Coordinates of C-alpha atoms (C1' of nucleotides) in Angstrom, one line a residue:
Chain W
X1475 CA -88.4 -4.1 7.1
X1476 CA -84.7 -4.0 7.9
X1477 CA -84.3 -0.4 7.8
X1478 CA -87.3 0.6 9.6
X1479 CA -86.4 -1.3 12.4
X1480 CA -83.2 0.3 12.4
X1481 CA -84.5 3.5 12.4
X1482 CA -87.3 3.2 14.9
X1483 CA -84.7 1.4 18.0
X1484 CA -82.1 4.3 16.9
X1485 CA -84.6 7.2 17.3
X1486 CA -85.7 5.7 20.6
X1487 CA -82.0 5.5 21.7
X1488 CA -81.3 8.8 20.8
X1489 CA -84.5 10.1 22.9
X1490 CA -83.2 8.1 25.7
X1491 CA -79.4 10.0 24.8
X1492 CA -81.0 13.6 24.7
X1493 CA -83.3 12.6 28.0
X1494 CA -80.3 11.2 29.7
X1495 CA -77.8 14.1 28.7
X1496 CA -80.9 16.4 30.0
X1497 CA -80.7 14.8 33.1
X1498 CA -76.7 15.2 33.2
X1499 CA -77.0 18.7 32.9
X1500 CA -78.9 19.7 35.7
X1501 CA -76.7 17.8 38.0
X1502 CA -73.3 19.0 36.5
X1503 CA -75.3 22.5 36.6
X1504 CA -76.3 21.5 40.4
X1505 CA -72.5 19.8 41.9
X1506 CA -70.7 21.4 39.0
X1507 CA -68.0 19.6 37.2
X1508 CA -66.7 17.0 39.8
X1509 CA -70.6 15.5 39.6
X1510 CA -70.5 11.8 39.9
X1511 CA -71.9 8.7 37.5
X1512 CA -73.8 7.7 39.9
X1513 CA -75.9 11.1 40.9
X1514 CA -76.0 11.7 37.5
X1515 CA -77.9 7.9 36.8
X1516 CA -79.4 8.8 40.0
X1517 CA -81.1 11.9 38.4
X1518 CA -82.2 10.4 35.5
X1519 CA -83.9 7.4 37.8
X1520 CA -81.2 5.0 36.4
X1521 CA -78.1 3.5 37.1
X1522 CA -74.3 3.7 36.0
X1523 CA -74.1 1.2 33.2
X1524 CA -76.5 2.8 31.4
X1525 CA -75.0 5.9 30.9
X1526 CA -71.7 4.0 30.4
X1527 CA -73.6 2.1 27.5
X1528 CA -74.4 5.2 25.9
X1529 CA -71.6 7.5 26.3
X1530 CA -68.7 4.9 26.6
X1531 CA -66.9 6.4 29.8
X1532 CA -67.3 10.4 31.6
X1533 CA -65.3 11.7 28.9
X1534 CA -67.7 11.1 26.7
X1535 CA -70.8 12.1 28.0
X1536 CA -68.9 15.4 29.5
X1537 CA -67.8 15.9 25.5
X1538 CA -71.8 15.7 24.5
X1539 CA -73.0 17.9 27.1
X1540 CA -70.2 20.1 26.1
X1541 CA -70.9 19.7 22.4
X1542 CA -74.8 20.9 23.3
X1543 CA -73.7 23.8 25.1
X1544 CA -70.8 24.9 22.9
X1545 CA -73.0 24.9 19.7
X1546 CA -75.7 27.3 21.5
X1547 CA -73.2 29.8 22.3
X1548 CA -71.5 29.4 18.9
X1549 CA -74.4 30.4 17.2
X1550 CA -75.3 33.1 19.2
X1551 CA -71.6 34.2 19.0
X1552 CA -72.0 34.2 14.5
X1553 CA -75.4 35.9 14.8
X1554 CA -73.5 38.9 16.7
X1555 CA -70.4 38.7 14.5
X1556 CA -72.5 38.5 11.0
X1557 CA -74.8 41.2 12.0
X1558 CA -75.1 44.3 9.8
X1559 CA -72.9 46.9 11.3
X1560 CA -69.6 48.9 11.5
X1561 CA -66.9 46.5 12.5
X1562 CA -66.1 48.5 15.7
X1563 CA -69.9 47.6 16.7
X1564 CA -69.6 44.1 15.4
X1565 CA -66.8 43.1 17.8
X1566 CA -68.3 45.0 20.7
X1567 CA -71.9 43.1 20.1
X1568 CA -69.8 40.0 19.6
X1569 CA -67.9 40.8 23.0
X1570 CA -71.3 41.7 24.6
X1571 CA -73.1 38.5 23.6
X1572 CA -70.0 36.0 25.0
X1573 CA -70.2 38.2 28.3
X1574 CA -73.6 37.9 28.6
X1575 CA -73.8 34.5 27.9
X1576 CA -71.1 33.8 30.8
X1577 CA -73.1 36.1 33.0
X1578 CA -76.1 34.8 32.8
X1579 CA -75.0 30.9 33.1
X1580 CA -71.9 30.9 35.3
X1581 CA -71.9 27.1 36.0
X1582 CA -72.5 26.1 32.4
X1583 CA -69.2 28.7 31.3
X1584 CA -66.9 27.0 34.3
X1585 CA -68.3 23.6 33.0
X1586 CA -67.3 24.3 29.3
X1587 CA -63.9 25.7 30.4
X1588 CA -62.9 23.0 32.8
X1589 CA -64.6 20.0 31.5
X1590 CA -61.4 17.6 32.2
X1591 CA -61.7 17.8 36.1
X1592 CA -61.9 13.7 36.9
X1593 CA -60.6 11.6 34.0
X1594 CA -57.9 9.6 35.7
X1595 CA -56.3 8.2 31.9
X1596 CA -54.7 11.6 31.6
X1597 CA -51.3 10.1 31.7
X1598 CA -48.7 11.5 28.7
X1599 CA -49.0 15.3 28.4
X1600 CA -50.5 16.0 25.4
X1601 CA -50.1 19.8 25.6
X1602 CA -52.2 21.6 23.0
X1603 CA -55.0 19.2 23.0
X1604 CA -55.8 20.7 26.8
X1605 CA -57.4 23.2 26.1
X1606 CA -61.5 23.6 26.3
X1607 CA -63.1 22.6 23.3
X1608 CA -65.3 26.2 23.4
X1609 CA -61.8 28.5 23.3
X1610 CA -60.3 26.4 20.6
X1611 CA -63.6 26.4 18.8
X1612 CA -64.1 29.8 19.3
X1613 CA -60.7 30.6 17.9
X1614 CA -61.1 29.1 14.8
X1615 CA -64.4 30.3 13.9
X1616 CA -63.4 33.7 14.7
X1617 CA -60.1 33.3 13.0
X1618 CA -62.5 32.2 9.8
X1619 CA -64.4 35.4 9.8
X1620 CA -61.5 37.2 10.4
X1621 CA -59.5 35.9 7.4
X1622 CA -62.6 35.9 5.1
X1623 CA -63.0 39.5 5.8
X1624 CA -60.3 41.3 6.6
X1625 CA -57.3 42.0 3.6
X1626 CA -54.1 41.4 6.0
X1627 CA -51.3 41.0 3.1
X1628 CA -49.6 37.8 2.7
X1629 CA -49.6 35.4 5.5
X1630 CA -53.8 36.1 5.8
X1631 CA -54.3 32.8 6.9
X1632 CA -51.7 32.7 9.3
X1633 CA -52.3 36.0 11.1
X1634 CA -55.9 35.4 11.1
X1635 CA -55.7 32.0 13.2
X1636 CA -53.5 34.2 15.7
X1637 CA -55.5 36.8 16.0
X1638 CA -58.3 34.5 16.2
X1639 CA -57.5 32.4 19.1
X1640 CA -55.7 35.7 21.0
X1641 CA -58.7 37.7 20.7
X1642 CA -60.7 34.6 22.0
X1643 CA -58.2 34.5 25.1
X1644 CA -58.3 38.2 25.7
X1645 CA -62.3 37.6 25.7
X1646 CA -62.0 34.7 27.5
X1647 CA -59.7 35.5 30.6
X1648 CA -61.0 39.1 31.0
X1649 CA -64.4 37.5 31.0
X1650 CA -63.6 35.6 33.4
X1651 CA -61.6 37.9 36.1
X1652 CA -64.5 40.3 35.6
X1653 CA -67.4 37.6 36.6
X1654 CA -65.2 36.8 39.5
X1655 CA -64.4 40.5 40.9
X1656 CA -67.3 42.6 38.9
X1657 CA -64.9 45.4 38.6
X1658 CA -67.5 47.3 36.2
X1659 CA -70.2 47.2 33.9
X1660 CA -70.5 45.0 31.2
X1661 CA -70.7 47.3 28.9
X1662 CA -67.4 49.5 30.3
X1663 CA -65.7 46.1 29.9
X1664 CA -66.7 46.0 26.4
X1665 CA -65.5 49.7 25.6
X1666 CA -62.2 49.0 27.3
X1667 CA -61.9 45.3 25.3
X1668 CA -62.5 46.5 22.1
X1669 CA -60.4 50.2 22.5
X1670 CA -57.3 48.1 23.1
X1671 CA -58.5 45.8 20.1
X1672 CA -58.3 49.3 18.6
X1673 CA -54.5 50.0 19.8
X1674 CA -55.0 52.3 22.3
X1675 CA -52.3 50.4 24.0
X1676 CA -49.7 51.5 21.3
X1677 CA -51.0 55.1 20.8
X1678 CA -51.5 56.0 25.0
X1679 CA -48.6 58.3 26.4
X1680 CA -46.6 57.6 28.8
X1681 CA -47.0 59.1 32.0
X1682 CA -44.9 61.5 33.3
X1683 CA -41.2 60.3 35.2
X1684 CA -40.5 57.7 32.6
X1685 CA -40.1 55.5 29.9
X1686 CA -44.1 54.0 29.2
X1687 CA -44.7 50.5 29.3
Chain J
X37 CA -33.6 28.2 75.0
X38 CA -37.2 27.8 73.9
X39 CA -37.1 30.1 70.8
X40 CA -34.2 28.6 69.3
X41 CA -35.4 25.1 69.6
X42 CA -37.9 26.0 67.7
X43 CA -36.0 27.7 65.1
X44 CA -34.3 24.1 65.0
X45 CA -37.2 22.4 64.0
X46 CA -38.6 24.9 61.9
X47 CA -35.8 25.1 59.9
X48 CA -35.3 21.1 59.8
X49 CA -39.1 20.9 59.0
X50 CA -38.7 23.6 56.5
X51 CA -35.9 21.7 54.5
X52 CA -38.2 18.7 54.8
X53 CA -41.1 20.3 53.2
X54 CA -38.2 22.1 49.9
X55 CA -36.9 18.2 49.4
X56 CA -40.3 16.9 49.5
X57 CA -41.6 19.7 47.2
X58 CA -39.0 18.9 44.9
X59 CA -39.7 14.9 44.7
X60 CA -43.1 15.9 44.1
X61 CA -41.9 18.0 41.2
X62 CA -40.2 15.4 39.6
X63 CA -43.0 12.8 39.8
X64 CA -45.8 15.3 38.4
X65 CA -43.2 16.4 35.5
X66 CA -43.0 12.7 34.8
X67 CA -46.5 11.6 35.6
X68 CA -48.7 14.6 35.2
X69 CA -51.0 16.6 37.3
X70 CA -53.0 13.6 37.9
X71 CA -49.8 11.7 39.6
X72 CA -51.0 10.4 43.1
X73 CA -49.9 11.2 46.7
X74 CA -48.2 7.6 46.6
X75 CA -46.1 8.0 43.9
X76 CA -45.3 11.4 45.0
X77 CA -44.8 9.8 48.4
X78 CA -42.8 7.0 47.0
X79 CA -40.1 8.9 45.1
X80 CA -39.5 11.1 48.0
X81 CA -38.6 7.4 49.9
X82 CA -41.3 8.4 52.8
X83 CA -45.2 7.2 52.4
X84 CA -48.6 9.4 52.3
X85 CA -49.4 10.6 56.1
X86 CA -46.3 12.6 56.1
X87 CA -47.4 14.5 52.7
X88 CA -50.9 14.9 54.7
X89 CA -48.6 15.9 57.4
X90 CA -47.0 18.5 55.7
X91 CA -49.1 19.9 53.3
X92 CA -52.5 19.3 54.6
X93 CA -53.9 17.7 51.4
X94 CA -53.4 17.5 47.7
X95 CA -54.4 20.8 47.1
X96 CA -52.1 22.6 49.5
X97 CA -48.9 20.4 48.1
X98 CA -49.9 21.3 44.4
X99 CA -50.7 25.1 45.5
X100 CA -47.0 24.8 46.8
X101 CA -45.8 23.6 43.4
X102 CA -47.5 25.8 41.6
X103 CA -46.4 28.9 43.8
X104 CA -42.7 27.7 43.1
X105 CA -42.9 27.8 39.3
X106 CA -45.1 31.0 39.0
X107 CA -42.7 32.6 41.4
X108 CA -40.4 31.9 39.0
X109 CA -42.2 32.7 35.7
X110 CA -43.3 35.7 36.8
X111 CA -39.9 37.0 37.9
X112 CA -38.9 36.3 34.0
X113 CA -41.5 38.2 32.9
X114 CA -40.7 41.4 35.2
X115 CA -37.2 41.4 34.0
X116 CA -38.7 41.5 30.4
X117 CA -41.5 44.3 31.4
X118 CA -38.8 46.5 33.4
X119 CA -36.0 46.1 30.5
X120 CA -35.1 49.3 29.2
X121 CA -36.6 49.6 25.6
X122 CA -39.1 51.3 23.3
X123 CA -42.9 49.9 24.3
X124 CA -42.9 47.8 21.1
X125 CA -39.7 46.0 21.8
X126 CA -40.7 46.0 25.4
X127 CA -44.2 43.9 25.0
X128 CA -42.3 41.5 22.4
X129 CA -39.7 40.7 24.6
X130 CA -42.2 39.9 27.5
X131 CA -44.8 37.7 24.7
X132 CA -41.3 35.9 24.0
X133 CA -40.4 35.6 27.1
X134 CA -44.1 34.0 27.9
X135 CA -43.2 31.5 24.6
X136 CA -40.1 30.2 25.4
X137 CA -40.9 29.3 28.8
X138 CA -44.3 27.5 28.2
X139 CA -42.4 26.0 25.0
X140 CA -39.5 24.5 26.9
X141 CA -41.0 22.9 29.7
X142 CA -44.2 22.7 28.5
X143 CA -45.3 20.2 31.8
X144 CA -45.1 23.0 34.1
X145 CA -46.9 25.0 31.9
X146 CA -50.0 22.6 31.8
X147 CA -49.4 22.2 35.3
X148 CA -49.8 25.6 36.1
X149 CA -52.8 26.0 33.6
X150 CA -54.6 23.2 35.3
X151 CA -54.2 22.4 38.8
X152 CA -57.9 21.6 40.0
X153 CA -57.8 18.1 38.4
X154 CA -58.1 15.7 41.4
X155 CA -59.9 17.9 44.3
X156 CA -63.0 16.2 45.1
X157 CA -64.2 18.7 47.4
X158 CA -65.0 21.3 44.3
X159 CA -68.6 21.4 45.2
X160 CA -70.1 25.1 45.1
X161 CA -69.0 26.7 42.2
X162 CA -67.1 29.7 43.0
X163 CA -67.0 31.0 39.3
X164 CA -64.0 33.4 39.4
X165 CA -62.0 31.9 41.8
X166 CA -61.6 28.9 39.5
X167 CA -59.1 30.2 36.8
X168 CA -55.1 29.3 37.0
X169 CA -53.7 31.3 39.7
X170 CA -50.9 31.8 37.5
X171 CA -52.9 33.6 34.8
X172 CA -54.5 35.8 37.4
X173 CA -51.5 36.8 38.9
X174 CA -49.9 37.4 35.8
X175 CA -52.8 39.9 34.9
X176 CA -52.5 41.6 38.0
X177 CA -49.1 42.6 37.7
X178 CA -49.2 43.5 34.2
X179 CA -51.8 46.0 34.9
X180 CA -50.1 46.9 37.3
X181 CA -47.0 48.0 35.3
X182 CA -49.3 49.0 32.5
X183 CA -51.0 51.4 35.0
X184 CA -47.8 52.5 36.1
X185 CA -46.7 53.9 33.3
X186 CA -49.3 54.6 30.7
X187 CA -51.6 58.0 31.0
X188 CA -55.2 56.4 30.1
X189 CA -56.8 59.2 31.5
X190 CA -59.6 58.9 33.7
X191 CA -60.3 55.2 35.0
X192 CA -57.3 54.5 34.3
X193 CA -56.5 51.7 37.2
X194 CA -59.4 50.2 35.9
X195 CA -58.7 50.0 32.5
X196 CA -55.3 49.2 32.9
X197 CA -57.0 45.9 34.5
X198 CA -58.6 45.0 32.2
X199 CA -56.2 45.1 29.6
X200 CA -53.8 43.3 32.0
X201 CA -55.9 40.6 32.0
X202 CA -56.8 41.0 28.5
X203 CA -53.5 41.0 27.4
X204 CA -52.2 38.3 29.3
X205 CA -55.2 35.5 28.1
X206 CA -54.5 36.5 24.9
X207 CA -51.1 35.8 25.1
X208 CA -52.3 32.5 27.1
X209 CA -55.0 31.4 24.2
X210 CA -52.3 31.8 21.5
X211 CA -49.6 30.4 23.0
X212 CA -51.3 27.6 23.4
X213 CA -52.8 27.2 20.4
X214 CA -49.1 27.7 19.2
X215 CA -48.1 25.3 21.4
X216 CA -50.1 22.3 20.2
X217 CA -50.4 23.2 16.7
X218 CA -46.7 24.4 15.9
X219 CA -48.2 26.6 12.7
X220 CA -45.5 29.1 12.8
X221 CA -41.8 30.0 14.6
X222 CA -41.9 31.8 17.9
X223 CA -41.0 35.0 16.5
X224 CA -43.5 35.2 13.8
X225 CA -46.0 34.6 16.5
X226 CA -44.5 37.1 18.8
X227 CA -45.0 39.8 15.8
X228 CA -48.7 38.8 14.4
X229 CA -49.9 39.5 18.5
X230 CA -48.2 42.4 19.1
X231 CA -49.5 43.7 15.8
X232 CA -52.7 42.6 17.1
X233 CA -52.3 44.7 19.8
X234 CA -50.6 47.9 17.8
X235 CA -54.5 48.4 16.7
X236 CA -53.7 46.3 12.8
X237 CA -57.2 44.7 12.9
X238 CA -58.5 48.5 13.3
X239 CA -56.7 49.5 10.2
X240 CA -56.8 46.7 8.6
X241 CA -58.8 47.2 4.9
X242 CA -61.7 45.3 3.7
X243 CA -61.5 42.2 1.7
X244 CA -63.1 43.2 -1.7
X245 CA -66.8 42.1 -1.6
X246 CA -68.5 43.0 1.0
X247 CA -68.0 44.7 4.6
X248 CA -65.2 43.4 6.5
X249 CA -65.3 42.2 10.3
Chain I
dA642 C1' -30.6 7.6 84.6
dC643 C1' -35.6 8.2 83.6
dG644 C1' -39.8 9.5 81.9
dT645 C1' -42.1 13.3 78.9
dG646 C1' -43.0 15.4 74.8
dC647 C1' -42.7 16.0 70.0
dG648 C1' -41.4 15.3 65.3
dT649 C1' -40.9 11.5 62.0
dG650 C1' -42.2 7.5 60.2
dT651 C1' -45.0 3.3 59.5
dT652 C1' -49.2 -0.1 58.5
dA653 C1' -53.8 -0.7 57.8
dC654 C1' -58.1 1.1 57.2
dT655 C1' -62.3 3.8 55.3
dT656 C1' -64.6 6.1 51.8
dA657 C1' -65.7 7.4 47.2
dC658 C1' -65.5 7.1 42.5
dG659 C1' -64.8 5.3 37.6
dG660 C1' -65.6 1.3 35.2
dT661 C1' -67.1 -3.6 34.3
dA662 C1' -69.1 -8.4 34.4
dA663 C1' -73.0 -11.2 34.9
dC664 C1' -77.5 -11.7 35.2
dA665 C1' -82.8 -10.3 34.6
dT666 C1' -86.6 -8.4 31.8
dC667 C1' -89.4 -7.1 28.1
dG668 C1' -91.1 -6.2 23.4
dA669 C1' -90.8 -7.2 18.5
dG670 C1' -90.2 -10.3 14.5
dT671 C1' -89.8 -15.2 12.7
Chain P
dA320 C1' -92.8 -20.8 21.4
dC321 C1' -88.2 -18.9 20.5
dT322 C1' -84.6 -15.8 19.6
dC323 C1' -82.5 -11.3 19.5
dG324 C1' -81.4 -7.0 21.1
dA325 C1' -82.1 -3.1 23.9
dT326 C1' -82.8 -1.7 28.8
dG327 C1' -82.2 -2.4 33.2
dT328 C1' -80.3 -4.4 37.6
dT329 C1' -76.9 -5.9 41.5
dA330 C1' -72.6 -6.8 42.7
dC331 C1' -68.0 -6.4 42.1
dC332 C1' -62.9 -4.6 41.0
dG333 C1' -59.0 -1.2 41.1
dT334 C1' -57.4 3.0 42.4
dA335 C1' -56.7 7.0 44.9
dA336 C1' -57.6 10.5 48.7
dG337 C1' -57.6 10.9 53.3
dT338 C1' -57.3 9.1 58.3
dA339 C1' -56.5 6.6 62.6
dA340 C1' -53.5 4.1 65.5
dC341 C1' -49.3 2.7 66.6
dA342 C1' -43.8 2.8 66.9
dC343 C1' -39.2 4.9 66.9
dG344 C1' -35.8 8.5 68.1
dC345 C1' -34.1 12.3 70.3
dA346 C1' -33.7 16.4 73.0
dC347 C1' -35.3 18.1 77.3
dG348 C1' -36.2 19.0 82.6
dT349 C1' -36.0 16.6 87.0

DNA sequence: ACGTGCGTGTTACTTACGGTAACATCGAGT
DNA sequence: ACTCGATGTTACCGTAAGTAACACGCACGT
């Protein structure tokens, strides 16, 4: 049959895709971003055409190894943010479980933030479609939750996508300066994150000699 | 005299190096961050060696670059941080400030946001050293003036930090977000963050239902 | 006046990588 | 036996980073 065909030569292909984009990963994991085709075909005891046959160009297989990795931590991030809790504890396990994700997988966080490293077609700008796939995504699956949830007057929707993708980028940078310098605990980061979620910036004083910041 | 030949050529070398800076400018505002050492080298009327000559190699020229135009950025943004105003006024005027610059010249911006496009020798990971310099810098120094000013109490240089760093991905992430998406004016954006940060997703009620985030 | 440096500039090359064309092989269905 | 399609190969192209090696010009000490 026609269709049986079809399916048995497309589920072999997309073994061969999952074994070759395993394969991918431990080398972008081992030479980081800037891997090349070739130790990547190299590692999965092939050569370059092949991978071009099944991911078009870099771009593509760097978007389905990106794709893997960013779904993983997506659902880990919706299992902390769903969980049955105070909303104070909510966003600190949902703080605690993208920190300790980045933590415990460094190269696989640097890979999903700067996946365009070596596409040489980057020509016209194209500002705002830049960013890493994982903060965008994050963003807008947080700024879901938020607006489902939270009663913010008119403009709901609106606020919530702001809030969404800035509460991401607080995440996100601090995140990152923190695995770089390890200026604390993970969990003092958390407590600090989520008190100035909880405007301690507005209510603090200012200190004494002059106008506060 | 020895010294002042030197001075000579220093200063004649140093002019060099601010003209060639400045073709380079033009051609990666035109062409990107991916624009090549020849066509950097080409609008500046000279060829490659000399760039090599000058700048060691493509990362020192574009750290050059990039240490221009966050110079500059970041001198903006003091002028809005030191203005004198209440707190509130003071944070929007520095998020607007942030805006406007990223909005009108939104090729530096992506410049500044991604500089490690072409640099083959990116082996080792070096997780923490990766991120923008400009977004690093900018953190520093608003924690800086945040721990200035504000009484946090105990540990409060490191908090301060933290929300520095905090504060300015967040106002990264958003902007742009913003940036690409256009979904509101500048100002409304400026308002939903700081509102952010003025504690509103603490206060904010419950959507009827069922517990809110 | 004459070499001696030294900064400025060039051409021509190597190396590495992304991407592609053309050819070889093998297994399944007619 | 023959075709078709997927899998695989070698060999190549274009481009870009980075590097000799060589050439000019100009101030200097003698």
């Amino acid at each position: 049959m026609d269709t049986t065909q079809r399916t048995d030569q497309q589920r072999s292909a997309d073994r061969r895709r999952r074994e070759l984009l395993e394969a991918a990963d431990r080398v972008v994991l081992r030479d980081g971003p800037g891997a090349s085709m070739n130790a990547i075909a190299a590692e999965a005891g092939i050569t370059k055409p092949i991978l071009y046959r099944h991911f078009g160009d870099k771009g593509g297989l760097y978007a389905a190894l990106a794709t893997r990795h960013t779904d993983a931590l997506l659902d880990s991030l919706r299992a902390a943010l769903d969980a049955p809790a105070e909303r104070r504890e909510r966003v600190e396990a949902t703080l605690d479980t993208y920190l300790s994700a980045i933590e415990a997988r460094p190269q696989v966080y640097r890979f999903l933030m700067h996946p365009a490293e070596g596409t040489p077609g980057d020509q016209g700008f194209d500002v705002g479609k830049h960013s890493a796939p994982l903060l965008r995504r994050m963003g807008e699956e947080l700024a879901q939750v938020i607006g489902e949830r939270l009663d913010l007057g008119p403009d709901s929707r609106q606020l919530a996508r702001v809030w969404g993708h800035g509460i991401v980028g607080m995440m996100h940078a601090a995140g990152d300066w923190w695995l770089g310098e390890r200026p604390c605990s993970r969990a003092e980061l958390v407590g600090s994150l989520a008190d100035l979620l909880w405007g301690r910036l507005a209510a603090a004083g200012d200190k004494v000699g002059g106008p506060g910041f």
